[in-house]
CSV table of C-alpha atoms in Angstrom, one decimal:
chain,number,residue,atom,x,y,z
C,786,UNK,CA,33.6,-7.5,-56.3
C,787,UNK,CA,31.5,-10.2,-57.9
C,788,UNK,CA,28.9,-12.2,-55.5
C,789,UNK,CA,27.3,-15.2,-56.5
C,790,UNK,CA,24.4,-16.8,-54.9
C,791,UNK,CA,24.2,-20.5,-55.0
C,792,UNK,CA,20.5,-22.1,-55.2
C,793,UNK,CA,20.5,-25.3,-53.8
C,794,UNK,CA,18.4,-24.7,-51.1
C,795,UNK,CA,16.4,-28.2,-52.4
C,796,UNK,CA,19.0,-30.3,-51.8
C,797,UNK,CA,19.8,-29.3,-48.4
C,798,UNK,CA,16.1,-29.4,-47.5
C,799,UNK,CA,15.9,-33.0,-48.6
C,800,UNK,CA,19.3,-33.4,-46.5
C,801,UNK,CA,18.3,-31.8,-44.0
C,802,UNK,CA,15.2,-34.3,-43.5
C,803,UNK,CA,17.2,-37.3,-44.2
C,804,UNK,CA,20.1,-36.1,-41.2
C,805,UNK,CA,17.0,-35.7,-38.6
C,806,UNK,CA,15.8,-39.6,-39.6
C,807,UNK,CA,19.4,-40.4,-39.2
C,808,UNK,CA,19.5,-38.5,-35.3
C,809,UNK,CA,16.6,-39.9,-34.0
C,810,UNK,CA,18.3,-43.7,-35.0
C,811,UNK,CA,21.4,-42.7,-33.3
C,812,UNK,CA,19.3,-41.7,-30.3
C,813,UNK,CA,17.7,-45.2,-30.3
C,814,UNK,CA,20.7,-46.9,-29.9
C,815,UNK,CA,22.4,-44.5,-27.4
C,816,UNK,CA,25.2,-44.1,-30.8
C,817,UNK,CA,27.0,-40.9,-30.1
C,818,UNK,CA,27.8,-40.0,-33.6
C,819,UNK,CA,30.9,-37.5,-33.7
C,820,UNK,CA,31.2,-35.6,-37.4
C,821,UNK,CA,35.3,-34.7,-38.1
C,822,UNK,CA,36.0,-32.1,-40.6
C,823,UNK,CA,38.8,-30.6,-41.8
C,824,UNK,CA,41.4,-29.1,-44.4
C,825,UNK,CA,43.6,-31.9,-46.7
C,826,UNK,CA,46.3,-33.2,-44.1
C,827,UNK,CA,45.0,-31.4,-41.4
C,828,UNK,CA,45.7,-34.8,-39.3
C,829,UNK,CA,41.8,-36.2,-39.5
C,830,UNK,CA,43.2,-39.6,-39.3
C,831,UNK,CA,46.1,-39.2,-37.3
C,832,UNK,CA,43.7,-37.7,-34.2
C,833,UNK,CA,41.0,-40.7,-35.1
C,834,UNK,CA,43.8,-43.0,-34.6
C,835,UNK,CA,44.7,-41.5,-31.0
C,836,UNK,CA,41.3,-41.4,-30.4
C,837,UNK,CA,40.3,-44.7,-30.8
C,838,UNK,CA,43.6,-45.1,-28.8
C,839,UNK,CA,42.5,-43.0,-25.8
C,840,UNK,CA,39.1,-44.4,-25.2
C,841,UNK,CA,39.9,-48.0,-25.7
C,842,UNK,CA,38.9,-50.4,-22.9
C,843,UNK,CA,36.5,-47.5,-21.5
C,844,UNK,CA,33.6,-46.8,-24.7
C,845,UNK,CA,33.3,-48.6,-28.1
C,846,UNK,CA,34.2,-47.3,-31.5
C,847,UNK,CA,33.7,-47.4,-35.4
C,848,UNK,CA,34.7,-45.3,-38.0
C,849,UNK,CA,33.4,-44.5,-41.4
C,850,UNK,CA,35.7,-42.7,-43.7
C,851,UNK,CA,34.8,-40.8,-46.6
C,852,UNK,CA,37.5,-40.0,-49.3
C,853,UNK,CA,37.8,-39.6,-53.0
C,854,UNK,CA,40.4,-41.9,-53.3
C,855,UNK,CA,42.0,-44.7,-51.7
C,856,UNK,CA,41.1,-47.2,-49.0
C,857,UNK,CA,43.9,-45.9,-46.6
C,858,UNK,CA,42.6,-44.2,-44.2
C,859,UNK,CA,40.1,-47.1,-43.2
C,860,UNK,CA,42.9,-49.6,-43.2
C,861,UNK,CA,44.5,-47.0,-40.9
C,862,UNK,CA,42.0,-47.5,-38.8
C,863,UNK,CA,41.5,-51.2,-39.1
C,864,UNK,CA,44.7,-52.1,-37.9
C,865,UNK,CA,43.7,-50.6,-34.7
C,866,UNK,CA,41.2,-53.4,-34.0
C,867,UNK,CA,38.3,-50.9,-34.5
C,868,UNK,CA,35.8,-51.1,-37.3
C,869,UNK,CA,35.9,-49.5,-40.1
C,870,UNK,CA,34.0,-48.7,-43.4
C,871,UNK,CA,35.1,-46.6,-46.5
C,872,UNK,CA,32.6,-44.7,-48.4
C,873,UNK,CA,34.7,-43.3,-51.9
C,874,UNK,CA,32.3,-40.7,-53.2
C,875,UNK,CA,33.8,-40.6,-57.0
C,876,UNK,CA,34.7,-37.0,-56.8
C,877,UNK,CA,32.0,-36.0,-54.6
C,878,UNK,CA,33.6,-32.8,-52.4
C,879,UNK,CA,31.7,-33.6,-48.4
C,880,UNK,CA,29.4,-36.6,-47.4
C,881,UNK,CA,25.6,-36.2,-46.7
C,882,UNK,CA,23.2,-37.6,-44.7
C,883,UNK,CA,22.4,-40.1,-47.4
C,884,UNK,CA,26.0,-41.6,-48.5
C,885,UNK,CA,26.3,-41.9,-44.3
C,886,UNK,CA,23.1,-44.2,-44.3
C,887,UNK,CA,24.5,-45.9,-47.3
C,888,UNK,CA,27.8,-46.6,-45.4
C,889,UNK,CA,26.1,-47.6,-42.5
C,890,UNK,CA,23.7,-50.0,-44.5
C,891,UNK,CA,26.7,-51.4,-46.4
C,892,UNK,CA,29.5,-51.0,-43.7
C,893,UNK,CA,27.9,-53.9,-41.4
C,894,UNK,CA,29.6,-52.0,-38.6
C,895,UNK,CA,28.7,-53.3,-35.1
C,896,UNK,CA,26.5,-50.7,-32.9
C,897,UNK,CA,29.2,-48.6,-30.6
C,898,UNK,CA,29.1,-46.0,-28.4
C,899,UNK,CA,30.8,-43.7,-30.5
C,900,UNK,CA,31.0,-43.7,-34.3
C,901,UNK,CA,33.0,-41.6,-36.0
C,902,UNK,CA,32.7,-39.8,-39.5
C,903,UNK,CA,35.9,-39.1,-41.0
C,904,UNK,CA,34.5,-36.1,-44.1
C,905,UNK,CA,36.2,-35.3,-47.4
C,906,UNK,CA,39.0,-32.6,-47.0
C,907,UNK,CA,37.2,-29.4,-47.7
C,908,UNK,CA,36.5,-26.8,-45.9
C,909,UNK,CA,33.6,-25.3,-47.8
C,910,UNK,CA,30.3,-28.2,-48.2
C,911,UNK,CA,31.1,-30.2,-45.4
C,912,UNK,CA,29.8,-27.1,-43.5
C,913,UNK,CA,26.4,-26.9,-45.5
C,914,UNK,CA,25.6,-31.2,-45.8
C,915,UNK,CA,24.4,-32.5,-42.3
C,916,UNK,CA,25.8,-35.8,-41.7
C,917,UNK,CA,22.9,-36.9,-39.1
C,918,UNK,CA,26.0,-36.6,-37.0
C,919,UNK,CA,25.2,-35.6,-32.8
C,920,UNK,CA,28.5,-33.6,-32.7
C,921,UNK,CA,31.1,-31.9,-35.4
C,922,UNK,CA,34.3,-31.6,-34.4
C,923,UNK,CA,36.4,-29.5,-37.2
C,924,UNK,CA,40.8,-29.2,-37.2
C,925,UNK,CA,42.2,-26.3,-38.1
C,926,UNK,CA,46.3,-26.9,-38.5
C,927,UNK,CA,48.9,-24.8,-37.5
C,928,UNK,CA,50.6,-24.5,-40.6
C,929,UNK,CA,47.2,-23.1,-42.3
C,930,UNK,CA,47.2,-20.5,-40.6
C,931,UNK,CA,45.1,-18.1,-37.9
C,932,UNK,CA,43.2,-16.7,-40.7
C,933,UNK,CA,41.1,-19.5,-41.6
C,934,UNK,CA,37.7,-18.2,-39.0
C,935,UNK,CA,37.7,-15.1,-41.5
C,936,UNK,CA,37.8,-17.1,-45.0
C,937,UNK,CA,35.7,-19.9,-43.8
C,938,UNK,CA,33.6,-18.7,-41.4
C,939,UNK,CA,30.4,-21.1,-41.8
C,940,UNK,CA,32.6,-23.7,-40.7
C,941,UNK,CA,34.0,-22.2,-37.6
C,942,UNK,CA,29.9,-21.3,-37.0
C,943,UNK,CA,28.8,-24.8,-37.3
C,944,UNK,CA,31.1,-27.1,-35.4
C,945,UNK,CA,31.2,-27.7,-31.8
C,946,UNK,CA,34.6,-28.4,-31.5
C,947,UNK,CA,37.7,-27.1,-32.8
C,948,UNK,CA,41.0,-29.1,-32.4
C,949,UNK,CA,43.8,-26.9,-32.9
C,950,UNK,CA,46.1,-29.7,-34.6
C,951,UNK,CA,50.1,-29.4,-35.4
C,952,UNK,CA,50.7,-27.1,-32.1
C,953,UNK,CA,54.2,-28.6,-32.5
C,954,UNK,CA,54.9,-26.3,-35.3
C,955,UNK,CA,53.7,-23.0,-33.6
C,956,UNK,CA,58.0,-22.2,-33.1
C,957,UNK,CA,58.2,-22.5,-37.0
C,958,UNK,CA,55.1,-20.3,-37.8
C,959,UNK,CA,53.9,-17.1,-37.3
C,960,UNK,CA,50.1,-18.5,-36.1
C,961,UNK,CA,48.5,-16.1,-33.6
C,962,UNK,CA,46.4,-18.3,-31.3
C,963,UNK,CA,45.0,-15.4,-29.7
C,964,UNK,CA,43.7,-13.6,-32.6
C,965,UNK,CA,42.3,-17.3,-34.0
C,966,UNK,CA,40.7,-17.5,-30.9
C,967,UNK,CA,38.9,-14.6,-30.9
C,968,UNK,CA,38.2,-14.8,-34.6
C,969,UNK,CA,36.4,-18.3,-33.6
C,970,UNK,CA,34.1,-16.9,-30.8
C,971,UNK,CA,33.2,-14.5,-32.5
C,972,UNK,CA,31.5,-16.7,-34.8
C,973,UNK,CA,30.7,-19.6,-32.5
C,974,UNK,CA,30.8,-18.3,-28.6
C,975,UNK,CA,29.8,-22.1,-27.8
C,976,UNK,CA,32.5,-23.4,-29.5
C,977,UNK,CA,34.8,-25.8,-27.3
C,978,UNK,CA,38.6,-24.9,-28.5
C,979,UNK,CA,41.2,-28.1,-27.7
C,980,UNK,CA,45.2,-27.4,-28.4
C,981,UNK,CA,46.2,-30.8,-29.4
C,982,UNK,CA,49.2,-32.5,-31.4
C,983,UNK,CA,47.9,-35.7,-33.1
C,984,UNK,CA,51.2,-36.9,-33.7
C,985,UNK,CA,52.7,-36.5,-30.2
C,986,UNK,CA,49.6,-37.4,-28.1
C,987,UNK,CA,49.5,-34.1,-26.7
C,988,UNK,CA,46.6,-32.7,-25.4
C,989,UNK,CA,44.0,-35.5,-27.0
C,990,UNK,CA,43.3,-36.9,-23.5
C,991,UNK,CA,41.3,-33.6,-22.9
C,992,UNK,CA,39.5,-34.1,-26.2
C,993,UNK,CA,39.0,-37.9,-25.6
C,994,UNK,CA,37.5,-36.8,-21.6
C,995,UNK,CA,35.1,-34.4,-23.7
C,996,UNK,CA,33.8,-37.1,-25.8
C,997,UNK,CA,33.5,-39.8,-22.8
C,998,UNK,CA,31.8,-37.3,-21.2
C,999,UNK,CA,29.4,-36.2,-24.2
C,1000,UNK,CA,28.6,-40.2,-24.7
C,1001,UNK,CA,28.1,-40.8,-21.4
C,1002,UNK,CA,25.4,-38.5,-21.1
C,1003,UNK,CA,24.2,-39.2,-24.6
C,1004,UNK,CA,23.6,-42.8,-23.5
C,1005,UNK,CA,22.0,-42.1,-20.5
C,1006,UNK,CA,19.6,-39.7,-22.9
Q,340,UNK,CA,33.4,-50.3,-50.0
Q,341,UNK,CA,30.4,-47.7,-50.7
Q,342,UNK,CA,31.1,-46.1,-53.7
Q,343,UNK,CA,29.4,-43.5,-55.5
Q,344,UNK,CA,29.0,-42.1,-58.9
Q,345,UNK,CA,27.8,-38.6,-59.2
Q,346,UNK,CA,25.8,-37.1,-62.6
Q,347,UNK,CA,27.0,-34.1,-63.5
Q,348,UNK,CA,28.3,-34.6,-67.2
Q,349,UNK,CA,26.0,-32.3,-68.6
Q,350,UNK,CA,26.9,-29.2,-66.0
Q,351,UNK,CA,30.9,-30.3,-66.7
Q,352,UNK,CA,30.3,-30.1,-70.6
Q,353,UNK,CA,28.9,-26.7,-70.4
Q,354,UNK,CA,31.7,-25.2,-68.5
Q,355,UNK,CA,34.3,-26.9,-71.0
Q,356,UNK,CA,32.4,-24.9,-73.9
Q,357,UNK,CA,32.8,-21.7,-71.9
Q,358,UNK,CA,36.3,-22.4,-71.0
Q,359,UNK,CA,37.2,-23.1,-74.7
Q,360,UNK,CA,35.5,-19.6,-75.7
Q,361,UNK,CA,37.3,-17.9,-72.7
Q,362,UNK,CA,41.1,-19.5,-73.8
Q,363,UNK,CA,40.7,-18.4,-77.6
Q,364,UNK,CA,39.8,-14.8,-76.1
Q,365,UNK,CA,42.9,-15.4,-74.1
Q,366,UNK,CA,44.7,-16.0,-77.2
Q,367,UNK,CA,43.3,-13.6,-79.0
Q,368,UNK,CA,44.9,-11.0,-76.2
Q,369,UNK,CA,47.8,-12.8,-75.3
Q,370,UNK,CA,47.5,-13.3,-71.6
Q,371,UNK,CA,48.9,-16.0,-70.4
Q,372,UNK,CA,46.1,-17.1,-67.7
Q,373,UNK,CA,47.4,-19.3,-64.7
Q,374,UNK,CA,44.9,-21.0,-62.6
Q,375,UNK,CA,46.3,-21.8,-58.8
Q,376,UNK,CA,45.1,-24.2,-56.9
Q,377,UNK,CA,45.3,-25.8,-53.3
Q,378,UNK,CA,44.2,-26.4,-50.3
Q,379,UNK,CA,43.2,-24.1,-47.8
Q,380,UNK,CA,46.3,-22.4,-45.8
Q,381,UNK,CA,48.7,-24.0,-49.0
Q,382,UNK,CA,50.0,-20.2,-48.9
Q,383,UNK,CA,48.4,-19.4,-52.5
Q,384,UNK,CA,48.1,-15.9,-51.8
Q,385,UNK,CA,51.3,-15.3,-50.2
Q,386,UNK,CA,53.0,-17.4,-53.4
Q,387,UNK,CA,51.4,-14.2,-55.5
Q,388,UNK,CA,52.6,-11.7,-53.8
Q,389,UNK,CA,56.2,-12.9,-54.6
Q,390,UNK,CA,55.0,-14.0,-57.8
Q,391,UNK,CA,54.0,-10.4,-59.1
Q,392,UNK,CA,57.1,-8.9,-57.1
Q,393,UNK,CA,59.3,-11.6,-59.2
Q,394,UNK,CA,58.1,-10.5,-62.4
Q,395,UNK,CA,58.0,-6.7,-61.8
Q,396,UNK,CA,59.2,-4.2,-64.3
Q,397,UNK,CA,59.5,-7.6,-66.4
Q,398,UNK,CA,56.3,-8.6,-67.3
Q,399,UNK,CA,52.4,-7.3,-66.5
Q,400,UNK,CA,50.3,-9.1,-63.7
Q,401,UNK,CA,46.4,-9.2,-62.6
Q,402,UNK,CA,44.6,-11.5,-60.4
Q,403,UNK,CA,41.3,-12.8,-59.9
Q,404,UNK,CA,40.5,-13.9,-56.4
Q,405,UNK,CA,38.1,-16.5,-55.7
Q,406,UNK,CA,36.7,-16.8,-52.1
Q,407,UNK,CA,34.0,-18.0,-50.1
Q,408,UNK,CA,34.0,-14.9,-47.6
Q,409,UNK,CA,36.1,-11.7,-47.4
Q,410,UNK,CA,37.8,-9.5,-50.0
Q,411,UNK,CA,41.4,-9.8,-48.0
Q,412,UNK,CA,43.4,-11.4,-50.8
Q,413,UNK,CA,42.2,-9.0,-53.0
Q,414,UNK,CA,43.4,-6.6,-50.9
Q,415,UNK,CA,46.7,-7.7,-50.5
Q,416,UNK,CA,47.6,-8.1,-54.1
Q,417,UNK,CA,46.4,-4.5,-54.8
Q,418,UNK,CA,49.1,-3.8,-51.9
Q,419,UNK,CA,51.5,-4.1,-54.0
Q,420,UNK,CA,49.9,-1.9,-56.9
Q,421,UNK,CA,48.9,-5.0,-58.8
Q,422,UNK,CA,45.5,-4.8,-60.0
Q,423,UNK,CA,43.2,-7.6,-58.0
Q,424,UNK,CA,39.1,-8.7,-58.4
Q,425,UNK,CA,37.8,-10.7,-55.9
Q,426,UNK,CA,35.0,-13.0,-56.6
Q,427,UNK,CA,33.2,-13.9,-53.3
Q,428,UNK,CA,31.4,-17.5,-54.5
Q,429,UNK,CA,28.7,-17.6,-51.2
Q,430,UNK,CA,29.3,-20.8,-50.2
Q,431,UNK,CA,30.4,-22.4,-53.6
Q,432,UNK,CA,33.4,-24.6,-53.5
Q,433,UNK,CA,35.4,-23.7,-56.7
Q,434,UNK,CA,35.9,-21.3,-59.5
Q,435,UNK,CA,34.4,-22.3,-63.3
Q,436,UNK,CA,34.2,-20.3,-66.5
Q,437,UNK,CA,31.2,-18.5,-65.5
Q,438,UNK,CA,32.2,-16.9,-62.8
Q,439,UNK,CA,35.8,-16.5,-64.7
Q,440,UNK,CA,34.1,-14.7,-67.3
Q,441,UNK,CA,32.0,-12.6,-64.9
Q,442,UNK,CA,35.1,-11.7,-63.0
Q,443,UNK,CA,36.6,-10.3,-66.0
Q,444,UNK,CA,33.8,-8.5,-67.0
Q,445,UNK,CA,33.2,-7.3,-63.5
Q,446,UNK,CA,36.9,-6.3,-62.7
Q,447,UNK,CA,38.1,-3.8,-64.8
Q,448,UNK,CA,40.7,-4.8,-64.8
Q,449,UNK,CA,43.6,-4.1,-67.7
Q,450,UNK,CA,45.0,-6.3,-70.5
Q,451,UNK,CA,48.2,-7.9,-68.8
Q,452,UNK,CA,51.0,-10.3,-70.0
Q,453,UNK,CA,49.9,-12.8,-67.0
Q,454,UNK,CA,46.4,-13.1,-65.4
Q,455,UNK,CA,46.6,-14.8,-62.2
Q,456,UNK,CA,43.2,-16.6,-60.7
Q,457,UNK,CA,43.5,-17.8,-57.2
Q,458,UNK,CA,40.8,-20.6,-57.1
Q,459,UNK,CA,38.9,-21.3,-53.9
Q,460,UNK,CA,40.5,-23.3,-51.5
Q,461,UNK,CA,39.9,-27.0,-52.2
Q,462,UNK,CA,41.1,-30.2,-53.7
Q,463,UNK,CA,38.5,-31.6,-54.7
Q,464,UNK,CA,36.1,-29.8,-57.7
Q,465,UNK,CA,38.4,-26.9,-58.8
Q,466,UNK,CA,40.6,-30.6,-60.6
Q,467,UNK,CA,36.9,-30.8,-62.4
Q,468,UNK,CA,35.9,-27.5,-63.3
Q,469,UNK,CA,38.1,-25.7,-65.6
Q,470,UNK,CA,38.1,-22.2,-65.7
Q,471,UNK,CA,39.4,-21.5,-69.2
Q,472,UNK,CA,43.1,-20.7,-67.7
Q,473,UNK,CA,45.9,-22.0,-69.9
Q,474,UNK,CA,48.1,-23.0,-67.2
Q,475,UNK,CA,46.9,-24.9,-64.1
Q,476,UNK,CA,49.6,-24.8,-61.1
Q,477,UNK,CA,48.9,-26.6,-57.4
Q,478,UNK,CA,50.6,-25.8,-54.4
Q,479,UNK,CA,50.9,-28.8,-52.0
Q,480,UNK,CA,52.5,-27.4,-49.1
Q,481,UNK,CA,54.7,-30.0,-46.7
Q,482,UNK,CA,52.5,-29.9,-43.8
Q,483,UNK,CA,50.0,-31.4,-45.8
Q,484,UNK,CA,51.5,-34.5,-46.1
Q,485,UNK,CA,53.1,-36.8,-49.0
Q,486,UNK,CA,50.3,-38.9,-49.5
Q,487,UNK,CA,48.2,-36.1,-51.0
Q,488,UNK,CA,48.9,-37.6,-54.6
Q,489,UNK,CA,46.9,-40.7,-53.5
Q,490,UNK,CA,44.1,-39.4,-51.8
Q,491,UNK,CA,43.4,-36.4,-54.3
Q,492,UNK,CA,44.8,-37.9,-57.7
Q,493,UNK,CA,42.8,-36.3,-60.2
Q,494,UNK,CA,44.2,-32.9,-59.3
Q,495,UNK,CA,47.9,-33.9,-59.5
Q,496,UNK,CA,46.6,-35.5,-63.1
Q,497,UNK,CA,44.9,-32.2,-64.5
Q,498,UNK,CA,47.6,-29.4,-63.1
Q,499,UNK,CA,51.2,-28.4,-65.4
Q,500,UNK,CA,52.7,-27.4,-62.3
Q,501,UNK,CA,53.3,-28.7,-58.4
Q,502,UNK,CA,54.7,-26.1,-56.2
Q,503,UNK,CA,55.8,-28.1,-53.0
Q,504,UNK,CA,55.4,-25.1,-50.4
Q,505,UNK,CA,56.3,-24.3,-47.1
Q,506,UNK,CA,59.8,-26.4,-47.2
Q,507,UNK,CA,60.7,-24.7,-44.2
Q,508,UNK,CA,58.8,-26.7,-42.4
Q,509,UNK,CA,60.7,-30.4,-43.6
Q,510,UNK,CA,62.7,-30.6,-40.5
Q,511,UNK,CA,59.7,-30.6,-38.1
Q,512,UNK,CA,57.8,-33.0,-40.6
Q,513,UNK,CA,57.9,-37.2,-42.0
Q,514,UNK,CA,57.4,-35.5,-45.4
Q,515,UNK,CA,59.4,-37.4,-47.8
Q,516,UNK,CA,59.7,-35.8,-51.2
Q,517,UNK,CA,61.1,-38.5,-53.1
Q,518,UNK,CA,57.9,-40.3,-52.4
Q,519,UNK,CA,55.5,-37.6,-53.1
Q,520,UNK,CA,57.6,-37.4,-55.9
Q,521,UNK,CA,57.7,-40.4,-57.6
Q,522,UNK,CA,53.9,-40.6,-56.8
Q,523,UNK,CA,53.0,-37.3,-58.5
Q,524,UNK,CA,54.9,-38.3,-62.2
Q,525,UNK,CA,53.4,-41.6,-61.9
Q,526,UNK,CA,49.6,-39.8,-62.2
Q,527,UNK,CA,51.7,-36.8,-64.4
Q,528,UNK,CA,54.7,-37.5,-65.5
Q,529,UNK,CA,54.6,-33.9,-67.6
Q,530,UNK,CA,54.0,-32.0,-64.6
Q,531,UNK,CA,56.7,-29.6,-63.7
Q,532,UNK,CA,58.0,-29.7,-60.0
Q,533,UNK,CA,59.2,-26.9,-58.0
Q,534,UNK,CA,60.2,-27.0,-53.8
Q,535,UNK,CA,59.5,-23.1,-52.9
Q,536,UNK,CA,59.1,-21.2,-49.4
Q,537,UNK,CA,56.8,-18.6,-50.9
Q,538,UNK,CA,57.2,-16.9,-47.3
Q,539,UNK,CA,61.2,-16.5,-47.3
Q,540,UNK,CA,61.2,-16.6,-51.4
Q,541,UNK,CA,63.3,-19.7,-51.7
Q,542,UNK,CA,62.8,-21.1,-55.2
Q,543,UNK,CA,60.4,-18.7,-56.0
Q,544,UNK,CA,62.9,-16.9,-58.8
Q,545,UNK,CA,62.7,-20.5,-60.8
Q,546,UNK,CA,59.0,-20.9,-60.8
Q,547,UNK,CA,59.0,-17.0,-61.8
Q,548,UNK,CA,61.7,-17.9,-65.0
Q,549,UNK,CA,59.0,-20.6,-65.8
Q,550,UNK,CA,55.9,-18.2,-66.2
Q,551,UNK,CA,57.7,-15.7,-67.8
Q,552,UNK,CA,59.3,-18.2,-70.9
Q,553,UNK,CA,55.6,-19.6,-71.0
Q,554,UNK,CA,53.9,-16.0,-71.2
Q,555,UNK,CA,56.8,-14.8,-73.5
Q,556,UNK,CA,56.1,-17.8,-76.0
Q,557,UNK,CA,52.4,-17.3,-75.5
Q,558,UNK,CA,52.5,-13.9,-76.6
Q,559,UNK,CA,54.7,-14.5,-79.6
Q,560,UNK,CA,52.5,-17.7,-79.9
């Protein structure tokens, strides 16, 4: 076996600093800012898109997306009627604390109750850059499979939320919910574990209640 | 828009070097060396292991295994008497010709018609870092979506093969493949398509007759 330790323990200090500046703004303005991370085509924007749905008419939202490509996933959003800004980060693999200031800075995105971050697709650095997000929710598909606590575990460890997404295709698969679920808590005891189908609708009100909930309080403060 | 230029010519030009030393040692030996590449959950591994059972008592296999935690797919390929190396990167989000090289000297392992490395999951850096393999091969698996081509172009551009996985799953999914099609060759239009279920072994046999024509005109080179 070959091990390799990484030395970038710089960066992330100066990260680190910059995501705590980046809290304490959120906490002035009562912005409950929720970090989503995930796989490629895990559903990121499919759940943002019934998320939005869910708490419309109760709490206000934004989004800022961050991809490597393409302006899609904003416009996804925009035709929802909710804000939205695009951050491309030219091959970059995760967002940090400081392309989410930029996006903010450049976004001109109104001040809501809940802002979103859409990450890159990547299950590795998103785990290790803080956003200056309040809550990280991560979605773990179906089809991936119930391994992915054992090959990715900082991820599992750092979230607050896991969204199982795609339950639809549990009949097709051989995904063990059980053994995910213990494979999670053993990482993250804490962690709160939603079943949820993007597509369908099913289960997200549960996740949406969670969030109300977490923003409500977060606004009080 | 925000979008952001990163600076890591000079980190990408070193690798290149290394990669170009690493493919005329290939040559020199001729191994055919196949770099995979995917997401997380693509089924990579489980494409192997009817990869090397395709091309037993035909032609030699090895694999390297790059991971961020756990020496399970190491493990699994050695199942099936098939000599595996894992690398475990701690925390880093692709495979380069470093660690490449290290594996190999690490490994022990013997000189083979076809060297398998099974890059980290990711869609994002292992498209920039090349690890001195002479064939690159993706797996986009259906759950995944069609869109992947747009949102993650560079890796369609940089890879000789696309294995569309998991076609099983079509029925349950909006995947359309003439789409995902037409988008891949308009990024590649070199790359060489193949619709597997590396779980059932559908289509696997043609991807196998591939490999073994390019290792067999490697080797007489």
């Amino acid at each position: 076996m070959t091990k390799v330790v990484t030395v970038k323990r710089r960066a992330l200090a100066a990260n680190e600093e910059r995501a705590e500046r980046l809290r304490a703004r959120f906490a002035a303005s009562g912005t409950l800012v929720a970090n989503l991370i995930s796989s490629p085509g895990s559903g990121k924007t499919t759940l943002l898109e019934a998320t939005v749905r869910a708490l419309e008419g109760e709490l206000t939202t934004a989004v800022i997306e961050g991809d490597v490509a393409t302006e899609n996933d904003a416009d996804r959003i925009r035709a929802l009627g909710v804000p939205a800004h695009q951050i491309l980060t030219g091959g970059a693999c995760h967002l940090d604390a400081r392309l989410v200031e930029t996006g903010i800075e450049d976004g001109g995105l109104p001040e809501v109750d809940i802002l979103f971050i859409e990450n890159v697709g990547n299950l590795v650095c998103p785990a290790e850059f803080d956003t200056g997000a309040i809550k990280s929710a991560m979605i773990l598909s179906v089809p991936e499979g119930d391994d992915k606590p054992l090959k990715y575990p900082l991820m599992f460890t750092v979230c607050d939320v896991l969204l199982v997404n795609k339950i639809d295709y549990l009949e097709l698969s051989d995904f063990d919910m059980e053994a995910m679920r213990e494979r999670v808590l053993r990482l993250n005891p804490d962690i709160r574990i939603f079943e949820i189908c993007a597509k369908t609708g099913e289960g997200v009100d549960e996740w949406a209640a969670w969030l109300s909930r977490e923003a409500t309080s977060f606004i009080r403060g």
